[in-house]
Coordinates of C-alpha atoms in Angstrom, one line a residue:
M1 CA 25.2 14.4 -1.5
R2 CA 28.3 16.3 -0.2
A3 CA 27.9 18.8 -3.0
L4 CA 24.3 19.4 -2.1
V5 CA 25.2 19.9 1.6
L6 CA 27.9 22.4 0.6
A7 CA 25.5 24.3 -1.7
A8 CA 22.8 24.4 1.0
T9 CA 25.3 25.6 3.6
L10 CA 26.6 28.4 1.4
A11 CA 23.0 29.4 0.6
L12 CA 22.1 29.7 4.2
G13 CA 25.3 30.7 5.9
G14 CA 25.9 34.3 6.9
C15 CA 22.4 35.4 6.0
V16 CA 19.9 34.2 8.6
G17 CA 22.0 32.7 11.4
S18 CA 23.1 29.2 12.1
Y19 CA 21.0 26.1 11.8
A20 CA 21.1 25.7 15.6
E21 CA 19.7 29.2 16.0
L22 CA 16.9 28.5 13.5
T23 CA 16.0 25.3 15.2
E24 CA 15.9 27.0 18.6
A25 CA 13.7 29.8 17.2
R26 CA 11.3 27.2 15.8
R27 CA 11.2 25.3 19.1
I28 CA 10.3 28.5 21.0
Y29 CA 7.6 29.5 18.6
A30 CA 6.0 26.0 18.9
G31 CA 6.3 26.1 22.7
N32 CA 4.4 29.4 23.0
G33 CA 1.4 27.7 21.4
E34 CA 0.2 30.9 19.8
G35 CA -0.1 32.0 16.2
P36 CA -0.8 29.9 13.1
V37 CA 0.7 26.6 12.3
V38 CA 2.3 27.3 9.0
V39 CA 2.9 24.7 6.2
A40 CA 4.6 25.8 3.0
V41 CA 3.3 24.1 -0.2
I42 CA 5.5 24.3 -3.3
D43 CA 3.5 25.0 -6.4
D44 CA 5.1 23.2 -9.4
P45 CA 3.3 23.6 -12.7
E46 CA 4.2 20.0 -13.6
R47 CA 2.1 18.8 -10.7
P48 CA -1.3 20.5 -11.3
R49 CA -3.8 20.7 -8.5
F50 CA -1.3 19.7 -5.8
V51 CA -1.7 23.0 -4.0
L52 CA -5.5 22.8 -4.4
G53 CA -5.5 19.4 -2.7
A54 CA -3.4 20.7 0.2
Q55 CA -5.7 23.8 0.6
L56 CA -8.8 21.6 0.6
A57 CA -7.4 19.5 3.4
A58 CA -6.5 22.7 5.4
A59 CA -9.9 24.1 4.9
E60 CA -11.5 20.9 6.3
I61 CA -9.1 20.9 9.2
N62 CA -9.8 24.5 10.1
G63 CA -13.5 24.4 9.4
T64 CA -14.6 21.2 11.1
E65 CA -11.7 20.3 13.4
G66 CA -10.8 23.6 14.9
G67 CA -7.3 23.8 13.2
V68 CA -4.3 22.0 14.6
L69 CA -4.0 21.8 18.4
G70 CA -6.5 24.6 18.5
R71 CA -4.5 26.9 16.3
P72 CA -5.3 27.9 12.7
L73 CA -3.5 25.9 9.9
E74 CA -2.1 28.4 7.4
V75 CA -1.1 27.3 3.9
R76 CA 1.8 29.3 2.5
V77 CA 2.1 28.8 -1.3
V78 CA 5.6 29.2 -2.7
A79 CA 6.2 29.0 -6.5
E80 CA 8.8 26.3 -7.4
A81 CA 12.1 27.9 -8.4
T82 CA 13.5 27.4 -11.9
T83 CA 17.2 27.1 -10.8
L84 CA 19.0 25.4 -8.0
R85 CA 20.3 28.7 -6.7
G86 CA 16.7 30.1 -6.6
L87 CA 15.5 26.9 -4.9
L88 CA 18.1 27.2 -2.1
G89 CA 17.2 30.8 -1.6
D90 CA 13.5 29.9 -1.2
A91 CA 14.4 27.1 1.1
S92 CA 16.6 29.3 3.2
A93 CA 13.8 31.9 3.5
L94 CA 11.4 29.3 4.8
A95 CA 14.0 28.0 7.2
A96 CA 14.4 31.5 8.6
D97 CA 10.7 31.8 9.5
P98 CA 10.1 30.0 12.9
S99 CA 6.4 29.7 12.3
V100 CA 7.0 27.2 9.4
S101 CA 6.5 23.7 10.8
A102 CA 6.5 21.8 7.5
V103 CA 7.2 22.0 3.7
M104 CA 5.4 19.9 1.1
G105 CA 6.3 19.4 -2.6
H106 CA 9.5 19.9 -4.7
A107 CA 8.5 17.4 -7.3
R108 CA 11.8 17.3 -9.1
S109 CA 14.1 14.9 -7.4
Q110 CA 17.2 17.1 -7.8
F111 CA 15.4 20.0 -6.1
A112 CA 13.8 17.8 -3.4
V113 CA 17.2 16.3 -2.4
A114 CA 18.9 19.8 -2.3
A115 CA 16.1 21.4 -0.4
S116 CA 15.9 18.5 2.1
V117 CA 19.4 19.4 3.4
V118 CA 18.2 22.9 4.4
Y119 CA 15.0 21.6 6.0
E120 CA 16.8 18.8 7.8
A121 CA 19.4 21.2 9.3
S122 CA 16.8 23.7 10.4
S123 CA 14.3 21.1 11.8
I124 CA 11.4 21.6 9.4
L125 CA 9.3 18.5 8.7
F126 CA 9.6 17.9 4.9
F127 CA 7.1 16.0 2.8
P128 CA 8.6 15.4 -0.7
S129 CA 5.2 14.4 -2.1
F130 CA 6.4 13.1 -5.5
S131 CA 10.1 12.4 -5.5
T132 CA 11.2 8.7 -5.6
D133 CA 14.9 9.5 -5.3
P134 CA 16.6 7.2 -2.7
R135 CA 19.1 9.9 -1.8
L136 CA 16.3 11.6 0.2
T137 CA 16.5 9.1 2.9
V138 CA 19.8 7.2 2.4
Y139 CA 21.7 9.5 4.9
G140 CA 19.2 8.8 7.7
P141 CA 17.4 12.2 8.1
R142 CA 15.1 12.9 11.0
Y143 CA 12.8 15.4 9.3
V144 CA 12.2 13.9 5.8
L145 CA 9.1 11.8 5.1
Q146 CA 9.1 10.5 1.6
M147 CA 5.5 10.3 0.5
V148 CA 5.8 7.9 -2.4
P149 CA 7.7 4.5 -2.5
N150 CA 11.2 5.1 -3.7
A151 CA 12.7 4.1 -7.1
Q152 CA 13.9 0.7 -5.7
V153 CA 10.4 -0.3 -4.7
M154 CA 9.0 0.9 -8.1
A155 CA 11.6 -1.2 -9.9
E156 CA 10.8 -4.3 -7.8
Q157 CA 7.1 -3.9 -8.4
T158 CA 7.5 -3.4 -12.2
A159 CA 9.8 -6.4 -12.5
S160 CA 7.3 -8.5 -10.5
I161 CA 4.6 -7.6 -13.0
A162 CA 6.9 -8.3 -16.0
A163 CA 7.4 -11.8 -14.6
L164 CA 3.7 -12.2 -13.9
F165 CA 2.8 -11.2 -17.5
G166 CA 5.2 -13.9 -18.8
Y167 CA 8.0 -11.7 -20.2
R168 CA 11.4 -13.4 -20.5
R169 CA 13.4 -11.0 -22.7
I170 CA 13.1 -7.2 -22.2
V171 CA 14.6 -4.2 -24.0
V172 CA 15.6 -1.4 -21.7
L173 CA 15.6 2.2 -23.1
H174 CA 16.3 5.3 -20.9
S175 CA 17.2 8.9 -21.4
R176 CA 20.6 10.1 -20.2
D177 CA 19.5 12.2 -17.2
E178 CA 20.6 10.9 -13.8
Y179 CA 17.1 9.9 -12.6
S180 CA 16.1 7.9 -15.7
R181 CA 19.4 6.2 -15.8
S182 CA 19.3 5.1 -12.2
V183 CA 15.7 3.9 -12.5
A184 CA 16.5 1.8 -15.6
F185 CA 19.5 0.2 -13.8
L186 CA 17.4 -0.6 -10.8
F187 CA 14.8 -2.2 -13.0
E188 CA 17.4 -4.3 -14.8
D189 CA 18.7 -5.7 -11.5
E190 CA 15.2 -6.6 -10.4
A191 CA 14.3 -8.1 -13.7
R192 CA 17.3 -10.4 -13.6
K193 CA 16.3 -11.6 -10.1
Q194 CA 12.9 -12.5 -11.7
G195 CA 14.7 -14.7 -14.3
I196 CA 14.2 -12.1 -17.1
D197 CA 17.0 -11.5 -19.7
I198 CA 17.9 -8.0 -20.8
A199 CA 17.8 -8.4 -24.5
F200 CA 19.1 -4.9 -25.3
R201 CA 20.0 -1.7 -23.5
G202 CA 19.9 1.7 -25.2
S203 CA 20.1 5.4 -24.1
F204 CA 19.1 8.7 -25.7
F205 CA 19.0 12.4 -24.8
Q206 CA 15.7 14.0 -23.7
G207 CA 14.1 16.5 -26.0
E208 CA 15.4 15.1 -29.3
T209 CA 13.0 14.6 -32.2
N210 CA 14.7 11.5 -33.8
Y211 CA 15.3 8.3 -31.8
R212 CA 15.2 6.0 -34.9
D213 CA 18.9 5.1 -34.5
V214 CA 18.3 3.5 -31.1
V215 CA 14.9 2.1 -32.2
G216 CA 16.4 0.6 -35.4
D217 CA 18.8 -1.5 -33.4
L218 CA 15.9 -3.5 -32.2
N219 CA 15.0 -4.9 -35.6
A220 CA 17.3 -8.0 -35.3
I221 CA 16.4 -8.7 -31.6
A222 CA 13.8 -11.0 -30.2
F223 CA 12.0 -9.6 -27.1
D224 CA 8.7 -9.6 -25.3
A225 CA 8.4 -6.0 -24.0
V226 CA 10.2 -2.7 -23.8
Y227 CA 11.0 -0.9 -20.5
V228 CA 11.1 2.9 -21.0
A229 CA 12.5 5.4 -18.4
T230 CA 12.1 9.0 -19.5
D231 CA 9.8 12.0 -19.3
T232 CA 6.4 12.1 -21.0
A233 CA 7.3 14.3 -24.0
S234 CA 10.4 12.3 -24.9
G235 CA 8.6 9.0 -24.2
A236 CA 5.8 10.0 -26.6
T237 CA 8.2 10.6 -29.4
L238 CA 10.1 7.4 -28.7
L239 CA 6.9 5.3 -28.6
T240 CA 5.7 6.9 -31.9
Q241 CA 8.9 5.9 -33.6
L242 CA 8.9 2.4 -32.1
R243 CA 5.4 1.8 -33.5
E244 CA 6.3 3.4 -36.9
L245 CA 9.1 0.8 -37.3
G246 CA 6.7 -2.1 -36.5
H247 CA 7.5 -2.7 -32.8
N248 CA 4.1 -3.3 -31.3
K249 CA 5.2 -5.0 -28.1
P250 CA 3.9 -4.0 -24.7
I251 CA 5.7 -1.0 -23.0
L252 CA 6.5 -0.9 -19.3
G253 CA 7.3 2.7 -18.1
S254 CA 8.7 4.5 -15.1
D255 CA 6.6 7.0 -13.1
H256 CA 8.0 10.0 -15.1
L257 CA 6.6 8.5 -18.3
A258 CA 3.1 9.1 -17.0
T259 CA 3.7 12.5 -15.3
G260 CA 2.2 14.4 -18.3
D261 CA -0.7 13.5 -20.6
L262 CA 0.8 10.5 -22.4
A263 CA -2.5 9.7 -24.1
A264 CA -2.6 13.1 -25.7
E265 CA 1.0 13.3 -26.7
A266 CA 1.6 9.7 -27.9
R267 CA -2.0 9.1 -29.2
R268 CA -2.4 5.5 -30.6
A269 CA 1.4 4.9 -30.3
G270 CA 0.8 4.8 -26.5
N271 CA -1.4 1.7 -26.7
L272 CA -0.3 -1.1 -24.4
T273 CA 1.8 1.2 -22.2
V274 CA 1.8 0.2 -18.6
T275 CA 2.9 2.8 -16.0
P276 CA 2.9 3.0 -12.2
V277 CA 0.7 5.5 -10.3
T278 CA 0.3 6.2 -6.6
Y279 CA -3.4 7.2 -6.7
A280 CA -6.2 5.2 -8.3
E281 CA -8.8 7.9 -9.1
R282 CA -11.6 5.3 -9.7
E283 CA -10.9 3.3 -6.6
R284 CA -14.3 2.4 -5.0
T285 CA -13.9 3.4 -1.4
R286 CA -16.0 5.7 0.7
R287 CA -13.0 7.8 1.5
N288 CA -12.1 8.3 -2.2
F289 CA -15.7 8.9 -3.2
R290 CA -16.0 11.7 -0.6
F291 CA -12.6 13.2 -1.5
R292 CA -13.5 13.4 -5.2
R293 CA -17.0 14.8 -4.6
T294 CA -15.7 17.4 -2.2
F295 CA -12.9 18.4 -4.6
R296 CA -15.3 18.7 -7.5
E297 CA -17.7 20.9 -5.4
A298 CA -14.8 23.2 -4.4
F299 CA -13.0 23.5 -7.7
G300 CA -15.2 22.2 -10.4
E301 CA -12.9 19.5 -11.7
E302 CA -11.6 16.0 -10.9
P303 CA -8.7 16.0 -8.4
G304 CA -6.1 13.7 -10.1
A305 CA -2.9 12.4 -8.5
G306 CA -1.5 15.8 -7.7
A307 CA -4.4 16.9 -5.6
A308 CA -4.6 13.5 -3.8
Q309 CA -0.9 13.8 -2.8
G310 CA -1.4 17.3 -1.6
Y311 CA -4.5 16.4 0.4
D312 CA -2.9 13.3 2.0
S313 CA 0.3 15.2 2.8
M314 CA -1.6 18.0 4.6
R315 CA -3.9 15.5 6.4
L316 CA -0.9 13.5 7.5
F317 CA 0.9 16.5 8.9
A318 CA -2.2 17.4 11.0
T319 CA -2.5 13.9 12.3
I320 CA 1.1 13.7 13.3
A321 CA 0.8 17.1 15.1
E322 CA -2.4 16.1 16.9
R323 CA -0.8 12.8 18.0
A324 CA 2.3 14.6 19.1
G325 CA 0.3 17.2 21.0
S326 CA 2.9 19.7 19.9
T327 CA 4.5 21.3 16.8
E328 CA 7.9 21.3 18.5
P329 CA 10.3 19.9 15.8
T330 CA 11.9 16.9 17.7
V331 CA 8.5 15.8 19.0
L332 CA 7.0 15.9 15.5
S333 CA 9.9 13.9 14.1
A334 CA 9.7 11.2 16.8
V335 CA 5.9 10.8 16.4
A336 CA 6.2 10.8 12.6
H337 CA 8.6 7.9 12.6
F338 CA 7.0 5.7 15.2
T339 CA 3.2 6.4 15.0
A340 CA 0.6 4.0 13.8
P341 CA -0.2 3.9 10.1
V342 CA -2.5 6.6 8.8
M343 CA -5.0 5.9 6.0
G344 CA -5.3 8.4 3.2
V345 CA -6.9 8.5 -0.3
T346 CA -3.5 7.3 -1.8
G347 CA -3.2 4.4 0.7
L348 CA -1.7 3.5 4.0
Q349 CA 1.2 5.7 5.3
Q350 CA 3.8 4.6 7.8
F351 CA 7.5 5.5 8.0
N352 CA 10.6 3.8 9.0
Q353 CA 13.4 5.5 10.9
S354 CA 15.0 6.9 7.7
G355 CA 11.7 8.4 6.6
E356 CA 10.9 5.8 3.8
I357 CA 7.2 5.2 3.4
Q358 CA 6.1 1.7 4.3
G359 CA 2.5 1.4 3.6
K360 CA 2.0 2.5 0.0
S361 CA 2.6 0.5 -3.1
Y362 CA 2.2 1.5 -6.7
R363 CA -0.9 0.7 -8.7
F364 CA -0.5 0.1 -12.4
Q365 CA -2.6 1.4 -15.4
V366 CA -2.6 0.6 -19.1
L367 CA -3.2 3.1 -21.9
R368 CA -5.6 1.8 -24.5
D369 CA -7.4 3.8 -27.2
G370 CA -6.6 7.1 -25.5
R371 CA -7.7 6.2 -22.0
Q372 CA -5.9 5.0 -18.9
A373 CA -7.4 1.9 -17.3
A374 CA -6.5 0.2 -14.0
L375 CA -5.0 -3.3 -14.0
P376 CA -6.6 -4.8 -11.0
G377 CA -5.0 -7.5 -8.8
I378 CA -1.6 -7.6 -10.4
I379 CA 0.3 -6.2 -7.4
I380 CA -0.9 -9.0 -5.1
P381 CA 2.1 -11.3 -5.7
F382 CA 4.5 -8.4 -5.0
K383 CA 2.6 -7.6 -1.7
L384 CA 2.9 -11.2 -0.5
R385 CA 6.5 -11.9 -1.6
P386 CA 8.1 -10.7 1.7
F387 CA 6.2 -13.2 3.9
E388 CA 8.1 -16.0 5.4
T389 CA 5.2 -18.2 4.2
T390 CA 5.9 -18.6 0.5
I391 CA 2.9 -18.4 -1.7
D392 CA 3.6 -19.1 -5.4
L393 CA 1.2 -18.6 -8.3
G394 CA -0.6 -21.7 -9.4
E395 CA -0.1 -23.6 -6.1
T396 CA 0.4 -23.0 -2.4
V397 CA 3.9 -23.8 -1.2
L398 CA 4.4 -23.9 2.5
S399 CA 7.6 -23.5 4.4
A400 CA 8.2 -27.0 5.7
T401 CA 10.9 -28.8 7.7
D402 CA 11.9 -32.5 7.6
D403 CA 9.9 -33.4 10.8
V404 CA 6.7 -31.7 9.7
S405 CA 4.0 -33.0 7.5
S406 CA 4.1 -31.9 3.9
A407 CA 1.5 -29.5 2.6
E408 CA -0.3 -32.4 0.8
E409 CA -0.5 -34.4 4.0
V410 CA -1.7 -31.4 6.0
A411 CA -4.5 -30.8 3.5
D412 CA -5.4 -34.5 3.3
Q413 CA -5.9 -34.6 7.1
A414 CA -8.3 -31.6 6.9
V415 CA -10.1 -33.1 3.9
E416 CA -10.6 -36.4 5.6
A417 CA -12.0 -34.7 8.7
A418 CA -14.5 -32.8 6.5
A419 CA -15.4 -36.0 4.6
N420 CA -16.3 -37.7 7.9
E421 CA -18.8 -34.9 8.6
A422 CA -20.7 -35.0 5.3
E423 CA -21.1 -37.0 2.2
L424 CA -18.9 -35.2 -0.4
T425 CA -18.5 -35.8 -4.1
T426 CA -15.1 -36.3 -5.8
D427 CA -15.3 -32.8 -7.3
T428 CA -16.3 -31.2 -4.0
L429 CA -13.4 -33.0 -2.3
A430 CA -10.9 -31.8 -4.9
D431 CA -12.2 -28.2 -4.5
L432 CA -12.1 -28.6 -0.7
D433 CA -8.5 -29.9 -0.9
E434 CA -7.3 -26.7 -2.7
R435 CA -9.2 -24.4 -0.4
L436 CA -7.8 -26.0 2.7
R437 CA -4.2 -25.8 1.3
N438 CA -4.9 -22.1 0.8
K439 CA -6.3 -21.6 4.3
I440 CA -3.4 -23.4 5.9
S441 CA -0.9 -21.1 4.2
W442 CA -3.1 -18.1 5.2
V443 CA -2.8 -19.0 8.9
G444 CA 1.0 -18.9 8.2
V445 CA 0.6 -15.4 6.9
A446 CA -1.3 -14.4 10.0
K447 CA 1.6 -15.8 12.1
D448 CA 4.1 -13.7 10.1
I449 CA 2.0 -10.6 10.9
L450 CA 1.0 -11.2 14.5
K451 CA 4.1 -13.1 15.6
F452 CA 2.2 -15.4 17.9
D453 CA 3.7 -18.4 19.6
R454 CA 0.5 -19.7 21.2
L455 CA -2.8 -19.5 19.2
G456 CA -6.3 -19.8 20.6
V457 CA -9.0 -21.2 18.5
V458 CA -12.7 -20.4 19.1
D459 CA -15.3 -22.1 17.0
L460 CA -19.1 -22.6 17.1
Q461 CA -20.1 -26.2 17.1
T462 CA -21.2 -26.8 13.5
P463 CA -20.8 -29.6 10.9
T464 CA -17.6 -28.0 9.8
T465 CA -16.1 -27.6 13.4
T466 CA -13.9 -30.6 13.0
T467 CA -12.6 -29.3 9.7
T468 CA -11.7 -25.9 11.2
I469 CA -9.9 -27.4 14.2
T470 CA -8.0 -29.8 12.0
L471 CA -6.9 -26.9 9.9
A472 CA -5.7 -25.0 12.9
R473 CA -3.9 -28.1 14.3
T474 CA -2.1 -28.9 11.0
A475 CA -1.1 -25.3 10.6
A476 CA 0.3 -25.3 14.1
K477 CA 2.4 -28.3 13.1
Q478 CA 3.4 -26.7 9.9
Y479 CA 4.5 -23.3 11.3
G480 CA 5.7 -24.3 14.8
F481 CA 3.2 -22.7 17.2
E482 CA 1.2 -24.1 20.1
L483 CA -2.6 -24.3 20.1
D484 CA -5.4 -24.0 22.6
V485 CA -8.9 -24.9 21.3
C486 CA -12.3 -24.0 22.7
V487 CA -15.5 -25.1 21.0
A488 CA -18.7 -23.2 22.0
P489 CA -21.8 -25.4 21.7
R490 CA -24.8 -23.8 20.1
A491 CA -27.9 -23.4 22.2
E492 CA -30.3 -26.4 21.5
A493 CA -33.2 -24.9 23.3
P494 CA -36.2 -23.1 22.7
G495 CA -35.1 -21.9 26.1
D496 CA -32.2 -19.9 24.6
E497 CA -33.0 -16.6 26.4
G498 CA -31.3 -13.4 26.5
A499 CA -31.5 -9.9 25.2
A500 CA -32.7 -9.1 21.7
P501 CA -30.1 -9.5 19.0
N502 CA -29.6 -5.8 18.5
E503 CA -29.8 -4.7 22.1
E504 CA -26.8 -2.6 23.3
P505 CA -24.9 -3.8 26.4
A506 CA -25.2 -1.8 29.6
E507 CA -23.1 1.4 29.5
G508 CA -19.6 0.8 30.9
D509 CA -19.9 -3.0 30.4
A510 CA -18.6 -3.9 27.0
L511 CA -18.7 -7.6 27.8
V512 CA -22.4 -8.0 28.6
G513 CA -23.9 -10.9 26.6
R514 CA -27.1 -10.5 24.5
S515 CA -27.9 -14.2 24.0
E516 CA -26.8 -17.7 25.2
I517 CA -24.5 -18.2 22.2
F518 CA -22.9 -14.9 23.0
R519 CA -22.3 -16.0 26.6
R520 CA -20.9 -19.4 25.6
V521 CA -18.5 -17.9 23.1
L522 CA -17.5 -15.2 25.5
T523 CA -16.7 -17.9 28.0
C524 CA -14.3 -19.5 25.5
Y525 CA -12.6 -16.1 24.9
S526 CA -12.2 -15.5 28.6
D527 CA -10.7 -18.9 29.1
L528 CA -8.2 -18.4 26.3
T529 CA -7.1 -14.8 26.5
G530 CA -4.9 -15.2 29.6
S531 CA -2.6 -17.8 27.9
V532 CA -2.6 -17.1 24.1
D533 CA -1.0 -14.4 21.9
A534 CA -3.8 -14.3 19.3
V535 CA -7.2 -15.8 18.7
F536 CA -8.3 -17.6 15.4
V537 CA -12.1 -17.3 15.0
T538 CA -14.5 -18.8 12.5
A539 CA -16.5 -16.2 10.7
P540 CA -20.2 -17.3 11.1
Q541 CA -22.3 -16.9 8.0
S542 CA -25.5 -16.4 10.0
D543 CA -27.4 -14.1 12.2
D544 CA -24.8 -14.5 14.9
A545 CA -22.4 -12.2 13.1
P546 CA -23.4 -9.0 15.0
D547 CA -22.6 -10.9 18.3
M548 CA -19.3 -12.0 16.9
R549 CA -18.4 -8.5 16.0
R550 CA -19.0 -7.3 19.5
L551 CA -17.2 -10.3 21.0
N552 CA -14.1 -9.8 18.8
R553 CA -13.9 -6.1 19.7
S554 CA -14.2 -6.9 23.4
L555 CA -10.8 -8.7 23.1
R556 CA -9.1 -5.3 22.7
D557 CA -9.6 -4.9 26.5
F558 CA -7.4 -8.0 26.8
T559 CA -4.9 -6.7 24.2
V560 CA -5.4 -10.0 22.2
P561 CA -5.7 -9.7 18.4
T562 CA -8.2 -11.8 16.5
F563 CA -8.0 -13.0 12.9
A564 CA -10.0 -15.1 10.5
V565 CA -9.3 -16.8 7.2
D566 CA -12.0 -17.5 4.7
E567 CA -12.9 -17.3 1.0
T568 CA -15.1 -14.2 1.7
L569 CA -15.4 -12.0 4.7
D570 CA -17.9 -9.5 3.5
A571 CA -19.2 -8.4 6.9
D572 CA -17.3 -6.3 9.5
L573 CA -16.7 -9.0 12.1
G574 CA -14.7 -6.8 14.5
L575 CA -11.5 -8.6 13.6
T576 CA -8.0 -7.3 14.0
L577 CA -6.9 -9.0 10.9
A578 CA -8.8 -10.8 8.0
I579 CA -7.2 -12.9 5.4
E580 CA -9.5 -13.8 2.6
G581 CA -9.7 -14.9 -1.0
S582 CA -8.6 -12.0 -3.3
G583 CA -11.9 -12.2 -5.2
I584 CA -10.0 -11.4 -8.4
D585 CA -12.0 -12.1 -11.6
L586 CA -10.3 -10.7 -14.8
T587 CA -12.6 -12.5 -17.2
E588 CA -15.4 -10.0 -17.2
P589 CA -15.2 -8.5 -20.7
R590 CA -14.6 -4.9 -19.8
T591 CA -11.7 -6.0 -17.5
A592 CA -10.3 -8.7 -19.7
I593 CA -9.9 -6.3 -22.7
R594 CA -7.4 -4.3 -20.6
F595 CA -5.0 -7.3 -20.5
Q596 CA -5.3 -8.2 -24.2
G597 CA -1.9 -7.9 -25.9
L598 CA 0.0 -7.6 -22.6
L599 CA 0.4 -11.3 -21.7
V600 CA 3.0 -13.7 -23.2
G601 CA 2.4 -17.4 -23.1
K602 CA -0.8 -17.2 -21.1
R603 CA -4.5 -16.2 -21.4
V604 CA -6.4 -13.7 -19.3
R605 CA -8.3 -16.6 -17.8
D606 CA -5.0 -18.2 -16.8
L607 CA -3.8 -15.0 -15.1
S608 CA -7.2 -14.7 -13.4
E609 CA -7.0 -18.2 -11.9
E610 CA -3.5 -17.6 -10.6
L611 CA -4.4 -14.4 -8.8
S612 CA -7.7 -15.8 -7.5
K613 CA -5.8 -18.3 -5.4
L614 CA -3.9 -15.6 -3.5
P615 CA -5.2 -13.9 -0.4
A616 CA -6.1 -10.3 0.3
I617 CA -5.2 -9.0 3.7
S618 CA -7.3 -6.5 5.7
I619 CA -6.4 -4.9 8.9
D620 CA -8.1 -2.8 11.6
L621 CA -5.8 0.1 12.3
G622 CA -7.9 1.2 15.3
A623 CA -7.6 -2.3 16.9
F624 CA -3.8 -2.3 16.6
E625 CA -3.6 1.2 18.0
D626 CA -5.9 0.4 20.9
M627 CA -3.7 -2.6 21.8
S628 CA -0.5 -0.7 21.3
I629 CA 0.7 -3.3 18.8
R630 CA 3.0 -1.9 16.1
L631 CA 2.3 -3.4 12.7
P632 CA 5.3 -4.8 11.0
P633 CA 6.1 -3.0 7.7
V634 CA 5.3 -6.2 5.7
A635 CA 1.8 -6.1 7.0
V636 CA 1.2 -2.5 6.2
M637 CA 2.5 -3.0 2.7
A638 CA 0.4 -6.1 2.2
A639 CA -2.9 -4.7 3.4
S640 CA -5.4 -4.2 0.7
Q641 CA -8.0 -2.5 2.8
V642 CA -8.8 -1.3 6.3
L643 CA -11.5 -2.9 8.4
A644 CA -13.9 -0.9 10.6
D645 CA -12.7 2.4 9.1
D646 CA -15.6 4.9 8.9
D647 CA -13.6 6.9 6.3
Q648 CA -12.7 3.9 4.1

């Protein structure tokens, strides 16, 4: 890092003034509030369509949103330099222009780290949209926002998947460039933490045509998979020679292995290669559908990961500036590091004080028969791992102390309560037992996220009311929080009068009831909200759901978050937080085939059953923002979707 600082200083010094002078010029330009807001986008041929994605976002911002703070957003395209000296010259020229508020790009880590020193010193917000190098943030910069999870996170995720797939002995092969070497070492460390042995380690030079020496060393070694850290071209050659020598084991790769077109370069040798990506092009959300459609209409092709990163980077900058109400450098920096998460087509985006992204995680794809296919659900264990509530595959393990009931006793209490309410068969009881164990642990996850000490429980009086309250009480014993319970009786009457189910409340009165059941539940809410930190609600599977949505949203006025746990929460219930069954089913033939040949010691059905027992976490970003509650990073990372998001 010292060498990079020295090089940057030499490049800038004596030509365009001191860093302090450049910062002051930028501050004055921003304060005037006139002229365009300029964002420089670095065009790297290795990241096709990145510039197009940024330009598409800028066109939308200028066309439908009136620019940024009422000023036009200008995209300045700069070709990526081919040498470090050229790079520093380009960075210095951008630093010398006070109208430049941000720079996006510099895909190569070496260039991104070097350029970041110039941008940091001259107070330009820098979005390295592709680099995973930890050196970008290790020195605590104020103006660097790393747009992808760093190499440490990638290694942790990849090792987690290796353990999930049943690998116990792995070969690690990497090229001898600095990045690939460091990524491979990080993976080794994380693999060992997962109980995986490194059966062999080998290295090679990029760009060679013959890797048979290192590949030949594997003939006498027993292993389950190979981890490969290198670029696409070298990786394709290596995979081809691995397959030629009869090594048909699964391949786990670093992000650089999938930067180019591995399918075209490796052909059949690339089969069973699993690589991390930051953008799932086929993800079925309204936000992604609109992005892909708009991009195709504008440019006549699919966007790909490069365009998605460019689009999200530009959108994020505009959001930060609007929330800051200024493009003054220190204000932009402060808001960027402390603002609420922003949802993009590549996922949630939030940053810690060092500029590391907190919301995104890698997805993983497998190459089969010349096509990349997503591997759904396999990152859920990694997402849940940081929670204090331990959730293991195959069974739910609750954090317990000596004076608290065991998980089995807790579940038994809830099952007994349910059995008292209805005649249940042995099979139904067994199923109920497992479901309740899951739900109890999910309440613990909610406590980890919302940090409540006193929980309110609102329930409608139904045959399962006793079960729900028992679940809440036993979870309170298990996780050490206090409980306030309010049961709202259902109307018995035909005299249940009130407004029609879909009638809007009077303007300015968000808490006006529309029916007797609405009024009774609202009374419960009003009784609880003065004394509790969060409210646990039952998701009604009935026509009452619209009322519950309005009721839950009314709690934002009291700054009290609401959450629910259930096997399925298909409707928007106005919740702040929803924890539900993952809904994973890998046994459908078109999905199951993607996993064939990847698993060791288990079937696809076994993996599907393990993942289906884990929860998915959904959050309402708007609710947290309205209540001025900052989501902990663990919650942002774990969230699988956003509730009540019109752009989802």
